[in-house]
Structures are given as C-alpha cells and as structure tokens.
Coordinates of C-alpha atoms in Angstrom, one line a residue:
M982 CA 13.9 -32.8 -9.8
S983 CA 11.9 -30.5 -11.9
E984 CA 11.7 -28.0 -9.0
E985 CA 15.4 -28.1 -8.6
R986 CA 15.9 -27.1 -12.2
R987 CA 13.2 -24.5 -12.5
L988 CA 13.6 -22.4 -9.3
P989 CA 17.3 -21.5 -9.7
G990 CA 16.6 -20.4 -13.3
S991 CA 13.7 -18.2 -12.1
A992 CA 15.7 -16.8 -9.2
V993 CA 17.7 -14.6 -11.5
G994 CA 14.6 -13.2 -13.0
W995 CA 13.1 -12.5 -9.5
L996 CA 16.2 -10.6 -8.5
A997 CA 16.3 -8.5 -11.7
C998 CA 12.6 -7.7 -11.7
G999 CA 12.6 -7.1 -7.9
G1000 CA 15.4 -4.6 -8.3
L1001 CA 13.6 -2.8 -11.1
S1002 CA 10.4 -2.8 -9.0
L1003 CA 12.2 -1.4 -6.0
L1004 CA 13.4 1.6 -8.0
A1005 CA 10.1 2.1 -9.8
N1006 CA 8.0 2.1 -6.6
A1007 CA 10.5 4.4 -4.9
W1008 CA 10.1 6.8 -7.8
G1009 CA 6.3 6.5 -7.6
I1010 CA 6.4 7.5 -3.9
L1011 CA 8.6 10.5 -4.7
S1012 CA 6.4 11.4 -7.7
V1013 CA 3.2 11.4 -5.6
G1014 CA 4.9 13.5 -2.9
A1015 CA 6.2 16.0 -5.5
K1016 CA 2.8 16.6 -7.0
Q1017 CA 0.9 16.9 -3.7
K1018 CA 1.3 20.0 -1.6
K1019 CA -1.1 18.6 1.0
W1020 CA -1.3 14.9 1.7
K1021 CA -4.7 13.3 1.4
P1022 CA -5.8 9.9 2.6
L1023 CA -5.9 8.5 -0.9
E1024 CA -2.3 9.5 -1.6
F1025 CA -1.2 8.2 1.8
L1026 CA -2.7 4.8 1.0
L1027 CA -1.1 4.7 -2.5
C1028 CA 2.3 5.4 -1.0
T1029 CA 1.7 2.8 1.7
L1030 CA 0.9 0.2 -1.0
A1031 CA 4.0 1.1 -3.0
A1032 CA 6.1 0.8 0.2
T1033 CA 4.6 -2.6 0.8
H1034 CA 5.6 -3.7 -2.6
M1035 CA 9.1 -2.4 -2.0
L1036 CA 9.4 -4.4 1.2
N1037 CA 8.0 -7.5 -0.5
V1038 CA 10.5 -7.6 -3.3
A1039 CA 13.4 -6.5 -1.0
V1040 CA 13.0 -9.0 1.9
P1041 CA 11.1 -12.3 1.2
I1042 CA 11.4 -12.5 -2.6
A1043 CA 15.0 -11.5 -2.6
T1044 CA 15.8 -13.9 0.2
Y1045 CA 14.1 -16.8 -1.6
A1046 CA 15.9 -16.1 -4.8
V1047 CA 19.3 -15.8 -3.2
V1048 CA 18.8 -19.1 -1.3
Q1049 CA 17.7 -20.9 -4.4
L1050 CA 20.9 -19.7 -6.2
R1051 CA 23.1 -20.8 -3.2
R1052 CA 21.3 -24.2 -3.1
Q1053 CA 23.1 -25.1 -6.2
R1054 CA 26.1 -25.8 -4.0
P1055 CA 25.7 -29.2 -2.3
D1056 CA 26.8 -27.9 1.2
Y1057 CA 24.0 -25.2 1.5
E1058 CA 20.4 -25.7 2.6
W1059 CA 17.6 -23.8 4.2
S1060 CA 17.9 -23.3 8.0
E1061 CA 14.9 -23.4 10.3
G1062 CA 15.2 -19.8 11.4
L1063 CA 15.7 -18.4 7.9
C1064 CA 12.7 -20.4 6.6
K1065 CA 10.5 -19.1 9.4
V1066 CA 11.6 -15.5 8.8
F1067 CA 10.8 -15.9 5.1
V1068 CA 7.4 -17.4 5.6
S1069 CA 6.4 -14.8 8.2
T1070 CA 7.5 -11.8 6.1
F1071 CA 6.1 -13.2 2.9
Y1072 CA 2.6 -13.8 4.3
T1073 CA 2.7 -10.6 6.3
L1074 CA 3.4 -8.5 3.2
T1075 CA 0.9 -10.5 1.1
L1076 CA -1.9 -9.8 3.6
A1077 CA -0.9 -6.2 4.0
T1078 CA -1.0 -5.7 0.2
C1079 CA -4.4 -7.4 0.0
F1080 CA -5.9 -5.2 2.8
S1081 CA -4.2 -2.1 1.4
V1082 CA -5.9 -2.5 -2.0
T1083 CA -9.2 -3.1 -0.2
S1084 CA -8.9 0.0 2.0
L1085 CA -7.9 2.0 -1.1
S1086 CA -11.1 1.0 -2.9
Y1087 CA -13.2 1.6 0.3
H1088 CA -11.9 5.1 0.7
R1089 CA -12.6 5.9 -2.9
M1090 CA -16.1 4.6 -2.7
W1091 CA -16.7 6.6 0.5
M1092 CA -15.4 9.8 -1.1
V1093 CA -17.6 9.6 -4.3
R1094 CA -20.7 8.0 -2.7
W1095 CA -20.9 10.2 0.5
P1096 CA -18.6 13.2 -0.2
V1097 CA -20.0 15.4 2.5
N1098 CA -19.6 12.8 5.2
Y1099 CA -16.1 12.0 3.9
R1100 CA -15.0 15.6 4.1
L1101 CA -16.5 16.3 7.5
S1102 CA -14.9 13.1 8.9
N1103 CA -11.3 13.0 9.8
A1104 CA -10.5 10.7 6.9
K1105 CA -6.7 11.2 7.2
K1106 CA -6.7 10.0 10.8
Q1107 CA -8.9 7.0 9.8
A1108 CA -6.5 6.1 7.0
V1109 CA -3.6 6.1 9.4
H1110 CA -5.5 3.9 11.9
T1111 CA -6.5 1.6 9.0
V1112 CA -2.8 1.1 8.0
M1113 CA -1.8 0.4 11.6
G1114 CA -4.6 -2.1 11.9
I1115 CA -3.7 -3.8 8.6
W1116 CA -0.1 -4.3 9.6
T1117 CA -1.0 -5.5 13.1
V1118 CA -3.5 -8.1 11.9
S1119 CA -1.1 -9.2 9.1
F1120 CA 1.9 -9.6 11.4
I1121 CA 0.0 -11.4 14.1
L1122 CA -1.5 -14.0 11.8
S1123 CA 1.6 -14.5 9.7
A1124 CA 3.9 -14.9 12.8
L1125 CA 1.8 -17.7 14.2
P1126 CA 3.4 -20.5 11.9
A1127 CA 6.8 -19.5 13.2
V1128 CA 5.8 -19.9 16.8
G1129 CA 4.0 -23.2 16.5
W1130 CA 0.8 -23.0 14.5
H1131 CA 1.7 -25.4 11.7
D1132 CA 1.4 -29.1 10.8
T1133 CA 3.3 -31.0 13.5
S1134 CA 3.5 -34.3 11.5
E1135 CA 6.0 -32.8 9.0
R1136 CA 7.0 -29.2 9.5
F1137 CA 7.3 -26.9 6.5
Y1138 CA 11.0 -26.2 7.2
T1139 CA 12.1 -29.8 7.5
H1140 CA 13.0 -30.4 3.8
G1141 CA 13.8 -27.1 2.2
C1142 CA 11.2 -24.3 2.8
R1143 CA 7.8 -25.2 1.6
F1144 CA 5.7 -22.1 2.1
I1145 CA 2.4 -23.0 0.3
V1146 CA -0.5 -22.9 2.7
A1147 CA -1.1 -26.7 2.6
E1148 CA 2.4 -27.4 3.7
I1149 CA 2.1 -25.0 6.7
G1150 CA -1.2 -26.3 8.1
L1151 CA -4.9 -26.6 7.6
G1152 CA -5.9 -24.0 10.2
F1153 CA -3.5 -21.4 8.9
G1154 CA -4.5 -22.1 5.3
I1155 CA -8.2 -21.8 5.9
C1156 CA -7.8 -18.5 7.9
F1157 CA -5.5 -17.0 5.2
L1158 CA -7.7 -17.9 2.3
L1159 CA -10.8 -16.6 4.1
L1160 CA -9.2 -13.3 4.7
V1161 CA -7.9 -13.0 1.2
G1162 CA -11.2 -14.0 -0.3
G1163 CA -13.2 -11.6 1.8
S1164 CA -10.9 -8.8 1.1
V1165 CA -11.0 -9.4 -2.6
A1166 CA -14.8 -9.6 -2.6
M1167 CA -15.1 -6.3 -0.6
G1168 CA -12.6 -4.6 -2.9
V1169 CA -14.6 -5.6 -6.0
V1170 CA -17.9 -4.4 -4.5
C1171 CA -16.4 -1.0 -3.4
T1172 CA -14.8 -0.5 -6.8
A1173 CA -18.1 -1.2 -8.6
I1174 CA -20.0 1.2 -6.4
A1175 CA -17.3 3.9 -6.9
L1176 CA -17.3 3.4 -10.7
F1177 CA -21.1 3.5 -10.9
Q1178 CA -21.3 6.6 -8.7
T1179 CA -18.6 8.4 -10.7
L1180 CA -20.1 7.6 -14.1
A1181 CA -23.6 8.5 -12.8
G1182 CA -22.2 11.8 -11.5
Q1183 CA -20.6 12.5 -14.9
V1184 CA -23.9 11.9 -16.7
G1185 CA -25.9 13.9 -14.1
R1186 CA -23.6 16.9 -14.5
R1187 CA -24.0 16.9 -18.3
A1188 CA -27.8 16.6 -18.0
N1189 CA -28.2 19.2 -15.2
R1190 CA -25.4 21.7 -14.6
R1191 CA -27.2 22.8 -11.4
T1192 CA -26.3 19.5 -9.7
F1193 CA -25.4 19.5 -6.1
T1194 CA -21.7 20.0 -5.3
V1195 CA -20.0 19.9 -1.9
P1196 CA -19.5 23.5 -0.7
T1197 CA -16.3 24.8 0.8
I1198 CA -16.7 24.9 4.5
V1199 CA -14.5 27.5 6.3
V1200 CA -14.0 27.5 10.0
E1201 CA -13.2 31.0 11.5
D1202 CA -12.4 32.2 15.0
A1203 CA -14.0 35.1 16.9
Q1204 CA -11.7 37.6 15.1
G1205 CA -12.6 36.3 11.7
K1206 CA -9.3 34.5 11.1
R1207 CA -9.4 31.4 9.0
R1208 CA -8.5 28.4 11.1
S1209 CA -9.4 25.4 8.8
S1210 CA -11.4 24.6 5.7
I1211 CA -12.9 21.7 4.0
D1212 CA -12.4 21.8 0.2
G1213 CA -15.3 21.4 -2.2
S1214 CA -15.9 18.7 -4.8
E1215 CA -13.1 17.7 -7.0
P1216 CA -13.3 18.5 -10.7
A1217 CA -15.1 15.9 -12.9
R1218 CA -12.0 15.0 -14.9
T1219 CA -10.0 14.5 -11.7
S1220 CA -12.7 12.4 -10.2
L1221 CA -13.0 10.1 -13.2
Q1222 CA -9.2 9.8 -13.5
I1223 CA -8.6 8.8 -9.8
T1224 CA -11.6 6.4 -9.8
G1225 CA -10.2 4.8 -12.9
L1226 CA -6.8 4.5 -11.3
V1227 CA -8.2 2.8 -8.2
A1228 CA -10.3 0.5 -10.3
T1229 CA -7.3 -0.5 -12.4
I1230 CA -5.2 -1.2 -9.3
V1231 CA -8.0 -3.4 -7.8
V1232 CA -8.5 -5.3 -11.1
I1233 CA -4.8 -5.9 -11.6
Y1234 CA -4.4 -7.0 -8.0
D1235 CA -7.3 -9.4 -8.3
C1236 CA -6.0 -10.9 -11.6
L1237 CA -2.3 -11.1 -10.6
M1238 CA -2.4 -11.8 -6.9
G1239 CA -5.9 -12.3 -5.3
F1240 CA -7.4 -15.0 -7.6
P1241 CA -4.0 -16.8 -8.2
V1242 CA -3.4 -17.1 -4.4
L1243 CA -6.9 -18.4 -3.9
V1244 CA -6.5 -20.9 -6.7
V1245 CA -3.1 -22.1 -5.5
G1246 CA -4.3 -22.2 -1.9
F1247 CA -7.5 -24.3 -2.5
S1248 CA -5.6 -26.6 -4.9
S1249 CA -2.9 -27.2 -2.4
L1250 CA -5.4 -27.9 0.4
R1251 CA -7.4 -30.2 -1.8
A1252 CA -4.3 -32.2 -2.9
D1253 CA -2.7 -31.8 0.6
A1254 CA 0.6 -31.1 -1.1
S1255 CA 2.4 -28.3 -3.1
A1256 CA 3.7 -28.4 -6.6
P1257 CA 6.5 -26.5 -8.3
W1258 CA 4.0 -24.5 -10.5
M1259 CA 2.4 -23.2 -7.3
V1260 CA 5.7 -21.7 -6.1
L1261 CA 6.4 -20.1 -9.5
C1262 CA 2.9 -18.8 -9.8
V1263 CA 2.8 -17.1 -6.4
L1264 CA 6.3 -15.5 -6.6
W1265 CA 6.0 -14.3 -10.2
C1266 CA 2.5 -12.8 -9.5
S1267 CA 4.0 -11.0 -6.5
V1268 CA 6.8 -9.5 -8.6
A1269 CA 4.4 -8.6 -11.5
Q1270 CA 2.0 -6.6 -9.4
A1271 CA 4.8 -4.7 -7.8
L1272 CA 6.1 -3.8 -11.2
L1273 CA 2.7 -2.6 -12.6
L1274 CA 1.8 -0.2 -9.8
P1275 CA 4.4 2.5 -10.7
V1276 CA 3.3 2.3 -14.3
F1277 CA -0.3 3.1 -13.3
L1278 CA 0.8 6.0 -11.1
W1279 CA 2.9 7.4 -14.0
A1280 CA -0.1 7.1 -16.4
C1281 CA -2.2 9.3 -14.1
D1282 CA -1.7 13.0 -14.7
R1283 CA -2.4 13.8 -11.1
Y1284 CA 0.6 11.8 -9.9
R1285 CA 3.0 12.1 -12.8
A1286 CA 6.0 14.2 -11.9
D1287 CA 9.1 14.9 -13.9
L1288 CA 12.7 14.7 -12.7
R1289 CA 13.0 18.3 -11.9
A1290 CA 9.9 18.3 -9.6
V1291 CA 11.1 15.2 -7.8
W1292 CA 14.6 16.7 -7.3
E1293 CA 13.1 20.0 -6.0
K1294 CA 11.0 18.0 -3.6
C1295 CA 14.0 16.1 -2.3
M1296 CA 16.0 19.2 -1.9
A1297 CA 13.2 20.9 0.0
L1298 CA 13.0 17.9 2.4
M1299 CA 16.8 18.0 2.9
A1300 CA 16.7 21.7 3.5
D1301 CA 14.0 21.3 6.1
D1302 CA 16.0 18.6 7.8
G1303 CA 19.1 20.8 7.8
D1304 CA 17.3 23.7 9.3
S1305 CA 15.9 21.5 12.1
E1306 CA 19.3 20.1 13.1
D1307 CA 21.3 21.6 15.8
G1308 CA 24.4 23.4 14.5
S1309 CA 26.8 26.1 15.4
S1310 CA 24.8 28.7 13.6
E1311 CA 21.5 30.0 15.0
P1312 CA 18.3 28.6 13.4
R1313 CA 16.6 30.9 11.0
V1314 CA 13.0 31.8 12.0
P1315 CA 10.7 33.1 9.3
S1316 CA 9.4 36.6 9.8
K1317 CA 5.7 35.5 9.9
Q1318 CA 6.5 33.1 12.7
V1319 CA 8.2 35.9 14.6
S1320 CA 5.3 38.3 14.2
F1321 CA 2.9 35.6 15.3
A1322 CA 4.9 34.8 18.4
V1323 CA 5.2 38.5 19.3
T1324 CA 1.4 38.9 18.9
C1325 CA 0.7 35.9 21.2
L1326 CA 3.1 37.2 23.8
A1327 CA 1.4 40.6 23.7
Q1328 CA -2.0 39.1 24.2
F1329 CA -1.0 36.7 26.9
P1330 CA -1.3 39.1 29.9
S1331 CA -4.8 40.3 28.9
A1332 CA -5.9 36.7 28.4
M1333 CA -4.6 35.8 31.9
S1334 CA -6.3 38.7 33.5
K1335 CA -9.7 37.7 32.0

C-alpha cells in the first residue's frame, strides 16, 4: 500500500523534472554546437551523453510516470507489452549512459596522457565507433528480458511492472551489475590519471617553461597546398577546465547513478525482492543526473553560449538545409568552389595523358 501512495505522488515530480531536463539538455547540445567551429571527439561524446539523457527522461521515465498516474483509476493496469518496452528502454539507456561516461573519461585520459598518439590517431572515428558499440551492447543485453531471459517462476510483468534487477532474473541482474561496476571502476581510474597528468603538467609548465608541447603537424601535397593539419597542445587553462568538467561529470554520475544502482541491485538480489524505496531511488537518481549535466556544461566557459550565438547557429543550419533542397531556383555555388572545379577540369586531360 505504501508503494501505491508514494509512486503517483512522485510521478508528477518525474514529469516536471523530466520536461525541464529535456529542454536543458537540448540547450546544452545547441550551446556546444554553437561554440565549436569544428567538432572534436570530446564534444561529440558530450552531446551523445546529453542526447541519452533526453531519451531517458522522454521515453522510459515519462512512460512510467504516466502509467503510475493512470493506475489511480481502477480499470487501468500495466500490459505485458508496455512493461517489456519500458524495461528494455530503461536498461538500454542506463547502460548507454554508464558506458558514455566511461568513454568520456577514457578519451580525456588518452588526450592528456598521450597527446601525440591521440592527435595522430583518428580519434573522431574511434569515438563514433565507440558510441555505436555502446548502443549495440546496451540494446542487445537490455532486450533479452523482453524475449525470454527472466525469472520464469513469476515474470516481472505479471503484477504491475517490477523492473528492479532481482525481479527480472538472477542471470540478467549479475551481468548488469558486473557491467555497471566495471564501467564505474574504469571511469574512476581514467579520471584519476587525467587529473594527475593535467595537474602535473600545470606544475611542470610553471617550473620549466621549455616543457615539451605537441607541435602542429601540417600535411602538404606536391604543390605545397595544405591538405590537413593536426593542432598543437591546448592552452593550460583550457586543459584544466575540460579535465575538471569531465571529472565532475564522472563524480556526479558515480554518486547519483553508478553507486545507487549497484547498491539497489545487490540489495535486491540479496533479499530476492524489490522495495518501494528502490524504485524511487533509481528513478529520482536518473532524473537528477540528467538535470545536472546541462548545468556543468553552462558552467564551463568553453561550452557556454548565449542566446544570440545559439540562434545564429540554428539559422546557419537551416540556411544550409535550404540551399541543399531542390527548388525552382538554381542552387547557388560559391565562387571558390567554382574556381576549384574549373582548375580540376583544366588539369584532368594532362593527368590522363600522364
């Protein structure tokens, strides 16, 4: 009975905080895009994390809150399909958030600990592959309870929708907790190394101004034209700021989501049952971490953009889409692109003869 009284009262708060979190994370993505002329792997991972938070509050948490409000009517109850969709999406996004935070800390450690290797490697491509792997693993594991990997004695969707790991099954619960625990441990280690390396670099620069910095590597063709370049080391203030941002995100995630999920999971497996406080803890922690990420992005000068910058970025994107669409008027081609095309066509016969 206590659960029946608590959950509908918290559902209104989940919906209100979820809507605010949805708008705040969308603003954070637009702010990061407005401040960056060229996307880097770290910014891509930050925007992916914000998008994951948006999906989490928009799909599973909003679904659970709406169902709890409608359950006040005696003729409404969870259906099997709706419960399976909720459980799969919730655990998929929970694992994706956990892995995204870990990959964020790993990329930051890689950049400050081995800067030359980081810049010579195709870090952007690896970040894209990392995100694809994160979502693939999260979806496959979280979809298994919906297709049959759960406790067959009493299914989690029989009476309501009990989504704590002990109610789903022992095998799924152990695999889920091992993945979350390993990811949290790896994120803490990578963050500690990045912080130590950044602070040691700051002290080293003050002690010796002739410290080694990553040079700017420029790739040119036979005619001396610049084809690509690898930028040098980032400024000391920027390095310390970004490392502090990543460390704060990792600490807040561990305190608000990583450790609570582990405590709730192990407690439920030990008792072989779920309690109302476990549901409230997991859902409120999910909403809280989604609300705090945009605050941290706004607190960082590198990613803080005003309304005018965001509006200009949106207008520029809309203008690019409008130019690319097929219309009655002929598309406008910049003069530089025309001259480049004419040069290529002029050199094409000589290149073929050679």
